[in-house]
Structure formats: C-alpha cells, structure tokens
CSV table of C-alpha atoms in Angstrom, one decimal:
chain,number,residue,atom,x,y,z
A,1,UNK,CA,28.3,-21.3,-90.1
A,2,UNK,CA,29.3,-18.0,-88.5
A,3,UNK,CA,26.7,-16.2,-90.5
A,4,UNK,CA,23.9,-18.5,-89.3
A,5,UNK,CA,25.1,-18.1,-85.7
A,6,UNK,CA,25.4,-14.4,-86.0
A,7,UNK,CA,22.1,-13.8,-87.7
A,8,UNK,CA,20.2,-15.5,-84.8
A,9,UNK,CA,21.6,-12.8,-82.6
A,10,UNK,CA,21.0,-9.8,-84.9
A,11,UNK,CA,17.5,-8.9,-83.6
A,12,UNK,CA,18.7,-9.1,-80.0
A,13,UNK,CA,21.6,-6.9,-81.0
A,14,UNK,CA,19.2,-4.3,-82.4
A,15,UNK,CA,17.2,-4.6,-79.2
A,16,UNK,CA,20.4,-4.2,-77.2
A,17,UNK,CA,19.7,-7.4,-75.4
A,18,UNK,CA,23.0,-9.2,-75.9
A,19,UNK,CA,25.6,-9.4,-73.2
A,20,UNK,CA,28.5,-7.0,-73.9
A,21,UNK,CA,30.9,-9.8,-74.8
A,22,UNK,CA,28.4,-11.5,-77.2
A,23,UNK,CA,27.5,-8.2,-78.8
A,24,UNK,CA,31.2,-7.5,-79.4
A,25,UNK,CA,31.6,-10.9,-81.1
A,26,UNK,CA,28.5,-10.4,-83.3
A,27,UNK,CA,29.7,-6.9,-84.3
A,28,UNK,CA,33.1,-8.2,-85.2
A,29,UNK,CA,31.6,-10.7,-87.5
A,30,UNK,CA,29.2,-8.2,-89.0
A,31,UNK,CA,32.2,-5.9,-89.7
A,32,UNK,CA,33.7,-8.6,-91.8
A,33,UNK,CA,30.6,-10.0,-93.5
A,34,UNK,CA,28.7,-8.0,-96.1
A,35,UNK,CA,25.7,-10.2,-96.0
A,36,UNK,CA,25.2,-10.0,-92.3
A,37,UNK,CA,25.9,-6.3,-92.3
A,38,UNK,CA,23.1,-5.9,-94.8
A,39,UNK,CA,20.9,-8.1,-92.7
A,40,UNK,CA,21.6,-6.0,-89.7
A,41,UNK,CA,20.8,-2.7,-91.4
A,42,UNK,CA,17.5,-4.2,-92.7
A,43,UNK,CA,16.6,-5.4,-89.2
A,44,UNK,CA,17.4,-2.1,-87.6
A,45,UNK,CA,14.9,-0.5,-90.0
A,46,UNK,CA,12.4,-3.3,-89.5
A,47,UNK,CA,12.5,-3.1,-85.7
A,48,UNK,CA,12.1,0.7,-85.8
A,49,UNK,CA,9.1,0.5,-88.0
A,50,UNK,CA,7.5,-2.4,-86.1
A,51,UNK,CA,7.8,-0.4,-82.9
A,52,UNK,CA,6.0,2.5,-84.6
A,53,UNK,CA,3.3,0.3,-86.2
A,54,UNK,CA,2.6,-1.6,-83.0
A,55,UNK,CA,2.5,1.7,-81.0
A,56,UNK,CA,0.0,3.1,-83.5
A,57,UNK,CA,-2.0,-0.1,-83.3
A,58,UNK,CA,-2.1,0.2,-79.5
A,59,UNK,CA,-3.2,3.8,-79.7
A,60,UNK,CA,-5.9,3.1,-82.2
A,61,UNK,CA,-7.6,0.6,-79.9
A,62,UNK,CA,-10.9,1.7,-78.4
A,63,UNK,CA,-10.7,3.4,-75.1
A,64,UNK,CA,-11.4,1.1,-72.2
A,65,UNK,CA,-14.2,2.3,-69.9
A,66,UNK,CA,-11.9,2.5,-66.9
A,67,UNK,CA,-14.5,3.7,-64.3
A,68,UNK,CA,-17.0,1.1,-65.2
A,69,UNK,CA,-14.4,-1.6,-65.2
A,70,UNK,CA,-13.2,-0.5,-61.8
A,71,UNK,CA,-16.7,-0.7,-60.4
A,72,UNK,CA,-17.2,-4.2,-61.7
A,73,UNK,CA,-13.7,-5.1,-60.4
A,74,UNK,CA,-14.6,-3.9,-56.9
A,75,UNK,CA,-17.9,-5.8,-56.8
A,76,UNK,CA,-16.1,-8.9,-58.1
A,77,UNK,CA,-13.4,-8.7,-55.4
A,78,UNK,CA,-15.8,-7.9,-52.5
A,79,UNK,CA,-18.4,-10.5,-53.4
A,80,UNK,CA,-16.2,-13.5,-53.1
A,81,UNK,CA,-14.8,-12.3,-49.8
A,82,UNK,CA,-18.3,-11.7,-48.4
A,83,UNK,CA,-19.4,-15.2,-49.7
A,84,UNK,CA,-16.3,-16.8,-48.1
A,85,UNK,CA,-17.0,-15.1,-44.8
A,86,UNK,CA,-20.6,-16.2,-44.9
A,87,UNK,CA,-19.5,-19.8,-45.6
A,88,UNK,CA,-17.0,-19.7,-42.8
A,89,UNK,CA,-19.5,-18.5,-40.1
A,90,UNK,CA,-19.0,-21.8,-38.3
A,91,UNK,CA,-15.3,-20.8,-37.8
A,92,UNK,CA,-16.2,-17.7,-35.8
A,93,UNK,CA,-14.5,-17.7,-32.3
A,94,UNK,CA,-17.9,-17.7,-30.5
A,95,UNK,CA,-19.1,-20.8,-32.4
A,96,UNK,CA,-15.8,-22.6,-31.9
A,97,UNK,CA,-15.8,-21.8,-28.1
A,98,UNK,CA,-19.4,-23.0,-27.8
A,99,UNK,CA,-18.7,-26.3,-29.6
A,100,UNK,CA,-15.6,-26.9,-27.5
A,101,UNK,CA,-17.4,-26.3,-24.2
A,102,UNK,CA,-20.2,-28.6,-25.3
A,103,UNK,CA,-17.8,-31.3,-26.2
A,104,UNK,CA,-16.1,-31.0,-22.8
A,105,UNK,CA,-19.5,-31.1,-21.0
A,106,UNK,CA,-20.6,-34.2,-23.0
A,107,UNK,CA,-17.4,-36.0,-22.2
A,108,UNK,CA,-17.6,-35.1,-18.6
A,109,UNK,CA,-21.2,-36.4,-18.4
A,110,UNK,CA,-20.2,-39.6,-20.1
A,111,UNK,CA,-17.3,-40.2,-17.6
A,112,UNK,CA,-19.5,-39.5,-14.6
A,113,UNK,CA,-22.3,-41.7,-15.8
A,114,UNK,CA,-20.2,-44.7,-16.5
A,115,UNK,CA,-21.0,-46.6,-13.2
A,116,UNK,CA,-24.7,-46.0,-13.8
A,117,UNK,CA,-24.5,-47.2,-17.3
A,118,UNK,CA,-22.7,-50.4,-16.1
A,119,UNK,CA,-25.3,-51.0,-13.4
A,120,UNK,CA,-28.2,-50.8,-15.9
A,121,UNK,CA,-26.3,-52.9,-18.4
A,122,UNK,CA,-25.8,-50.2,-21.0
A,123,UNK,CA,-22.1,-50.5,-20.6
A,124,UNK,CA,-19.8,-53.4,-20.0
A,125,UNK,CA,-18.0,-53.4,-16.6
A,126,UNK,CA,-14.4,-52.4,-16.6
A,127,UNK,CA,-12.1,-55.0,-18.1
A,128,UNK,CA,-10.5,-55.9,-14.8
A,129,UNK,CA,-13.7,-57.3,-13.5
A,130,UNK,CA,-14.0,-59.6,-16.6
A,131,UNK,CA,-10.4,-60.6,-16.5
A,132,UNK,CA,-10.1,-61.3,-12.8
A,133,UNK,CA,-13.5,-62.2,-11.5
A,134,UNK,CA,-11.9,-64.1,-8.5
A,135,UNK,CA,-11.1,-60.8,-7.0
A,136,UNK,CA,-14.8,-60.0,-6.8
A,137,UNK,CA,-16.3,-63.4,-6.0
A,138,UNK,CA,-16.0,-63.3,-2.2
A,139,UNK,CA,-19.0,-61.2,-1.6
A,140,UNK,CA,-19.5,-62.9,1.7
A,141,UNK,CA,-16.4,-61.2,2.9
A,142,UNK,CA,-17.8,-57.9,1.9
A,143,UNK,CA,-21.1,-58.8,3.6
A,144,UNK,CA,-19.3,-59.3,6.8
A,145,UNK,CA,-16.9,-56.4,6.3
A,146,UNK,CA,-18.4,-54.4,9.1
A,147,UNK,CA,-18.0,-57.4,11.5
A,148,UNK,CA,-14.4,-57.9,10.3
A,149,UNK,CA,-13.5,-54.4,10.8
A,150,UNK,CA,-14.7,-54.5,14.4
A,151,UNK,CA,-13.4,-58.0,15.1
A,152,UNK,CA,-11.5,-58.3,18.4
A,153,UNK,CA,-8.5,-60.5,18.7
A,154,UNK,CA,-9.4,-63.9,20.1
A,155,UNK,CA,-13.0,-63.9,19.1
A,156,UNK,CA,-14.1,-66.6,16.6
A,157,UNK,CA,-14.6,-65.5,13.0
A,158,UNK,CA,-18.0,-65.8,11.5
A,159,UNK,CA,-18.6,-69.2,9.7
A,160,UNK,CA,-19.1,-69.5,6.0
A,161,UNK,CA,-20.9,-72.3,4.3
A,162,UNK,CA,-18.2,-72.4,1.6
A,163,UNK,CA,-15.6,-73.0,4.2
B,1,UNK,CA,15.8,-1.3,-62.9
B,2,UNK,CA,16.1,-2.3,-59.3
B,3,UNK,CA,12.6,-3.5,-58.4
B,4,UNK,CA,12.6,-1.6,-55.1
B,5,UNK,CA,12.9,1.6,-57.1
B,6,UNK,CA,9.9,0.8,-59.2
B,7,UNK,CA,7.0,3.0,-58.0
B,8,UNK,CA,4.5,0.3,-59.0
B,9,UNK,CA,6.3,-2.2,-56.7
B,10,UNK,CA,5.8,0.2,-53.8
B,11,UNK,CA,2.1,0.5,-54.7
B,12,UNK,CA,1.8,-3.3,-54.9
B,13,UNK,CA,3.4,-3.6,-51.5
B,14,UNK,CA,0.9,-1.1,-50.2
B,15,UNK,CA,-1.9,-3.2,-51.7
B,16,UNK,CA,-0.5,-6.1,-49.7
B,17,UNK,CA,-0.9,-4.0,-46.5
B,18,UNK,CA,-4.5,-3.4,-47.5
B,19,UNK,CA,-4.3,-0.1,-49.2
B,20,UNK,CA,-7.2,0.0,-51.6
B,21,UNK,CA,-6.3,3.4,-53.1
B,22,UNK,CA,-2.9,1.9,-54.1
B,23,UNK,CA,-4.8,-0.9,-55.9
B,24,UNK,CA,-7.0,1.6,-57.7
B,25,UNK,CA,-3.9,3.6,-58.8
B,26,UNK,CA,-2.3,0.5,-60.2
B,27,UNK,CA,-5.5,-0.4,-62.1
B,28,UNK,CA,-5.9,3.0,-63.6
B,29,UNK,CA,-2.3,3.1,-64.7
B,30,UNK,CA,-2.2,-0.3,-66.3
B,31,UNK,CA,-5.6,-1.3,-67.4
B,32,UNK,CA,-5.6,0.4,-70.8
B,33,UNK,CA,-2.3,-1.2,-72.0
B,34,UNK,CA,-3.4,-4.5,-70.6
B,35,UNK,CA,-6.7,-4.3,-72.6
B,36,UNK,CA,-4.6,-3.3,-75.7
B,37,UNK,CA,-2.3,-6.3,-75.2
B,38,UNK,CA,-5.3,-8.7,-74.6
B,39,UNK,CA,-7.0,-7.3,-77.7
B,40,UNK,CA,-4.1,-8.8,-79.8
B,41,UNK,CA,-5.1,-12.2,-78.6
B,42,UNK,CA,-8.9,-12.3,-78.4
B,43,UNK,CA,-10.0,-10.1,-81.2
B,44,UNK,CA,-12.9,-8.6,-79.3
B,45,UNK,CA,-12.8,-5.4,-77.2
B,46,UNK,CA,-15.4,-6.9,-74.8
B,47,UNK,CA,-13.4,-10.0,-74.2
B,48,UNK,CA,-10.2,-8.1,-73.9
B,49,UNK,CA,-11.8,-6.0,-71.1
B,50,UNK,CA,-13.0,-9.2,-69.4
B,51,UNK,CA,-9.5,-10.7,-69.5
B,52,UNK,CA,-8.0,-7.4,-68.2
B,53,UNK,CA,-10.5,-7.4,-65.4
B,54,UNK,CA,-9.8,-11.1,-64.6
B,55,UNK,CA,-6.1,-10.3,-64.5
B,56,UNK,CA,-6.6,-7.6,-61.9
B,57,UNK,CA,-8.8,-9.8,-59.9
B,58,UNK,CA,-6.0,-12.3,-59.8
B,59,UNK,CA,-3.5,-9.5,-58.9
B,60,UNK,CA,-5.7,-8.7,-55.9
B,61,UNK,CA,-6.4,-12.2,-54.9
B,62,UNK,CA,-2.7,-13.2,-55.0
B,63,UNK,CA,-1.5,-10.1,-53.4
B,64,UNK,CA,-0.3,-11.9,-50.3
B,65,UNK,CA,2.0,-14.0,-52.5
B,66,UNK,CA,3.5,-11.1,-54.4
B,67,UNK,CA,7.3,-10.7,-54.0
B,68,UNK,CA,9.1,-7.7,-55.5
B,69,UNK,CA,11.7,-9.8,-57.4
B,70,UNK,CA,11.2,-7.9,-60.6
B,71,UNK,CA,9.3,-4.9,-61.9
B,72,UNK,CA,5.6,-4.9,-61.2
B,73,UNK,CA,4.8,-5.0,-64.9
B,74,UNK,CA,6.7,-8.3,-65.2
B,75,UNK,CA,4.4,-9.9,-62.7
B,76,UNK,CA,1.3,-8.3,-64.1
B,77,UNK,CA,2.0,-9.4,-67.7
B,78,UNK,CA,2.8,-12.9,-66.5
B,79,UNK,CA,-0.8,-13.1,-65.3
B,80,UNK,CA,-2.1,-11.3,-68.4
B,81,UNK,CA,-0.1,-13.5,-70.8
B,82,UNK,CA,-1.2,-16.7,-69.1
B,83,UNK,CA,-4.9,-15.6,-69.4
B,84,UNK,CA,-4.5,-14.6,-73.0
B,85,UNK,CA,-2.6,-17.7,-74.1
B,86,UNK,CA,-5.2,-19.9,-72.3
B,87,UNK,CA,-7.9,-18.0,-74.1
B,88,UNK,CA,-6.3,-18.5,-77.5
B,89,UNK,CA,-6.2,-22.3,-76.9
B,90,UNK,CA,-10.0,-22.3,-76.8
B,91,UNK,CA,-11.3,-23.0,-80.2
B,92,UNK,CA,-14.1,-20.5,-80.0
B,93,UNK,CA,-11.7,-17.6,-79.4
B,94,UNK,CA,-9.0,-18.6,-81.8
B,95,UNK,CA,-10.6,-17.1,-84.9
B,96,UNK,CA,-11.2,-13.3,-84.8
B,97,UNK,CA,-15.0,-12.8,-85.3
B,98,UNK,CA,-15.2,-9.1,-84.9
B,99,UNK,CA,-13.4,-6.3,-86.5
B,100,UNK,CA,-11.5,-4.1,-84.1
B,101,UNK,CA,-13.9,-1.2,-83.7
B,102,UNK,CA,-14.0,2.2,-82.2
B,103,UNK,CA,-17.0,3.0,-80.1
B,104,UNK,CA,-19.2,3.6,-83.1
B,105,UNK,CA,-18.6,0.2,-84.7
B,106,UNK,CA,-16.6,1.3,-87.8
B,107,UNK,CA,-13.4,-0.4,-88.9
B,108,UNK,CA,-10.1,1.3,-88.1
B,109,UNK,CA,-9.0,2.0,-91.7
B,110,UNK,CA,-7.8,5.2,-93.2
B,111,UNK,CA,-9.1,6.0,-96.6
B,112,UNK,CA,-6.0,5.7,-98.9
B,113,UNK,CA,-7.6,8.1,-101.4
B,114,UNK,CA,-7.1,10.9,-98.9
B,115,UNK,CA,-3.3,10.4,-98.9
B,116,UNK,CA,-0.8,11.4,-101.5
B,117,UNK,CA,0.4,8.7,-103.9
B,118,UNK,CA,3.8,7.4,-102.9
B,119,UNK,CA,5.3,5.3,-105.7
B,120,UNK,CA,8.4,3.2,-105.3
B,121,UNK,CA,7.8,2.4,-101.7
B,122,UNK,CA,8.0,-1.1,-100.2
B,123,UNK,CA,4.8,-2.6,-98.8
B,124,UNK,CA,5.9,-1.8,-95.3
B,125,UNK,CA,6.5,1.8,-96.2
B,126,UNK,CA,3.1,2.1,-97.8
B,127,UNK,CA,1.6,0.6,-94.7
B,128,UNK,CA,3.3,3.2,-92.6
B,129,UNK,CA,2.2,6.0,-94.9
B,130,UNK,CA,-1.4,4.8,-95.1
B,131,UNK,CA,-1.7,3.5,-91.6
B,132,UNK,CA,-3.5,0.3,-92.7
B,133,UNK,CA,-3.7,-0.9,-89.1
B,134,UNK,CA,-6.1,-3.6,-89.9
B,135,UNK,CA,-3.4,-5.2,-92.1
B,136,UNK,CA,-0.9,-5.0,-89.3
B,137,UNK,CA,-3.4,-6.5,-87.0
B,138,UNK,CA,-4.0,-9.3,-89.4
B,139,UNK,CA,-0.3,-10.0,-89.7
B,140,UNK,CA,0.1,-9.9,-86.0
B,141,UNK,CA,-2.8,-12.3,-85.5
B,142,UNK,CA,-1.2,-14.9,-87.8
B,143,UNK,CA,1.9,-15.1,-85.6
B,144,UNK,CA,2.0,-18.0,-83.2
B,145,UNK,CA,0.7,-16.9,-79.8
B,146,UNK,CA,4.0,-17.3,-78.0
B,147,UNK,CA,5.8,-15.2,-80.7
B,148,UNK,CA,3.0,-12.6,-80.6
B,149,UNK,CA,3.2,-12.4,-76.8
B,150,UNK,CA,7.0,-12.1,-76.8
B,151,UNK,CA,7.0,-9.4,-79.6
B,152,UNK,CA,4.3,-7.3,-77.9
B,153,UNK,CA,5.8,-7.5,-74.5
B,154,UNK,CA,9.2,-6.4,-75.8
B,155,UNK,CA,8.2,-3.9,-78.5
B,156,UNK,CA,5.0,-2.3,-77.0
B,157,UNK,CA,5.2,-2.9,-73.3
B,158,UNK,CA,8.9,-2.2,-73.2
B,159,UNK,CA,9.9,-5.3,-71.2
B,160,UNK,CA,13.5,-6.5,-71.4
B,161,UNK,CA,14.1,-10.0,-72.8
B,162,UNK,CA,14.7,-11.1,-69.2
B,163,UNK,CA,11.4,-9.7,-68.1
B,164,UNK,CA,9.6,-11.2,-71.1
B,165,UNK,CA,11.2,-14.6,-70.1
B,166,UNK,CA,9.8,-14.2,-66.6
B,167,UNK,CA,6.4,-13.2,-67.9
B,168,UNK,CA,6.3,-16.1,-70.3
B,169,UNK,CA,7.8,-18.5,-67.7
B,170,UNK,CA,10.5,-19.3,-70.3
B,171,UNK,CA,14.2,-18.8,-70.8
B,172,UNK,CA,16.0,-15.7,-72.2
B,173,UNK,CA,17.4,-17.8,-75.1
B,174,UNK,CA,13.9,-19.0,-76.0
B,175,UNK,CA,12.6,-15.4,-75.9
B,176,UNK,CA,15.4,-14.3,-78.1
B,177,UNK,CA,14.4,-16.9,-80.6
B,178,UNK,CA,10.7,-16.1,-80.3
B,179,UNK,CA,11.3,-12.3,-80.9
B,180,UNK,CA,13.7,-12.9,-83.8
B,181,UNK,CA,11.3,-15.2,-85.5
B,182,UNK,CA,8.3,-12.9,-84.9
B,183,UNK,CA,10.3,-9.9,-86.2
B,184,UNK,CA,11.3,-11.7,-89.4
B,185,UNK,CA,7.9,-13.2,-90.0
B,186,UNK,CA,6.1,-9.9,-89.5
B,187,UNK,CA,8.6,-8.2,-91.9
B,188,UNK,CA,8.2,-10.9,-94.5
B,189,UNK,CA,4.4,-10.8,-94.3
B,190,UNK,CA,4.2,-7.1,-94.6
B,191,UNK,CA,6.6,-7.2,-97.5
B,192,UNK,CA,4.3,-9.4,-99.5
B,193,UNK,CA,2.5,-6.3,-100.7
B,194,UNK,CA,5.6,-5.3,-102.7
C-alpha cells in the first residue's frame, strides 16, 4: 500500500513539485524500499531523456513565418474593430443628440396639439369631461358669463328656459 | 515567480494601456513555442500557425480582462491549450494527415546508416542516439490530449504543476496524475523497441 501511494508521487518528486513535507515522506519510504528506489532511479532517467527528446522535437519543428503571421494578426485585429465601429455608427454622440432632440420636439408638438386634436375628434377629450359631464352642461351660464360678471346687486338675473 | 516581476506581465499590462509595440514584442517572443506546442495537437504546420494566430487574437481581444494573477505564459497557454483541445475534439483534425515537414516537404528523419552502430542499448537510448523524432512524435500523439498537454506544458514550456493546473483549468493533484501517467506511458511506448 505504501509503495502504491509513493509511486504515484515519484514523477512529481523528480519534477520537484511535491511540498517539502510530502517529499520528505516519499524519500523516507524510498530509502526503505528497494523496488521504489529502483522505480525512482528509472524515472529520473526517463524524465531527463524525455525533456531532451521533447526539446529536440520542438527545435526540429519548421520555423514559423513570424513577420507574415504578425501582418495577418494585425489585419485580423483591426478589421473586426473597424467593422464594429461601422456597425455602431448610430451610437455616435451626434446621432444620439439629434434623435433625442427630435423626440423632445415630437413630444412637445403632441402636447400642444392636444386641444386641436380633441376639437376635430382625433382624440378623446380629457377623462374628467367624460366622468363629470354635469360640470360642463350649463353652457347657458357660460353664454351669460359676461353679463354675470358685470351684474350689479339688486338687478334681476337673466331668465333661463330650464329654470 | 512573483507575477509582478515577470517582464511579460509588464508587457501585457502595457498592451492593456494600448501599447501596440508591447503586443508585438509578446507575439514575437512567444509565437514560435506556441506554434510548436500546437503542432503536437493538430499535426499540420499550417493549422498550428492558424491556432497560434487565433490564440494571440484572443489575447488581444480579452486584454481588458487580463489580471496578473500568474505568469503571462500561464494565461497564454490556457488560451492555447483550450484551442488545441477543442481542435482535437473535431474528428477531421484528430488523425494526423500530414508528416511534420521542414519547409521543403521532407520528413524529419535522420538516416540511421550515418550513425555508428550502438548495440546493447534500450529502445529509448537508440532513439536518443538516432534522433528518430518521428517516432517520438508518434508516441506523443498517442497520448490522450490532456496528458499530452500537461506533459508538454511542464516538460517543454517549463510551467510548474500549479501553472499547468491553471492553464488546464484543473487541480494540481489531477495534473500530477496526468503527468505521471504521460511519463510512464511514453517511457513504456518507447521501450517497446527493445
């Protein structure tokens, strides 16, 4: 059981990637176990050779055309940025300000034109007129408003057929 | 190494500030090893260069999100490894279809007849002596992609197990296991020539 546990750590021990306490425990076991000591020696050789082989493999790879790749990289980076900027033209400050100003103007016009729209029947009158028509039924009063305003105390009020 | 002492971290922070020369410096320094790493996964120089280029495009595009929590290479190889592992999952790139070639198109094989006869050596020793890199490449390609990535990051790119774990978005204990299994598998495969 100790061997199985220790052998899992042998590669990391060779790579010097064990914590100091764990490395000490593994080495203590290896010092007492011939099989694991042999395994460790073999792995040390293996890791050294693999580093050499992989390094040679890396060096043998064809040279990458760095300048050509850099040119392609630059065009690839700049093209998406230019495309994104072109797509976002409508987010430019000038466009946003113009749209906002237009919206304010349109809303203002709609507000001012409300009585006109009501008069020609394109808009319903305000709700209060519909809810309390009695307030607006005595047009006779309004017809004689001028008279009422100038009525002197003691004089008879104008007669109304509705009483 | 303290990330702040990594010169590549300083270059990347300059890239964040809009320094294009810093980005070019990082590219020139790391593109060849990145292509070499990618070549171990895609089996084609052209495709390896494409992946390397894509990696640097992503480095540039995500520059605002870069945080110097580790060495620059840890972050770079996280991007590269993700691209390579994604590529190997595609069926059309899983099988190597081209020999690894020099510019002229020939195979990278040393003629064993030019070398002295070395009897009594193990398969691995003969490989070292005869530099049969295609054989090493073949053995490497048969490793599972995660093991291959972990082995190359640790043994070729020089990342610590902790950095390999960050690059693979895995744990250190998982990386320890990956590298151990890759080491033993590669040793056993190369020894089959004995």
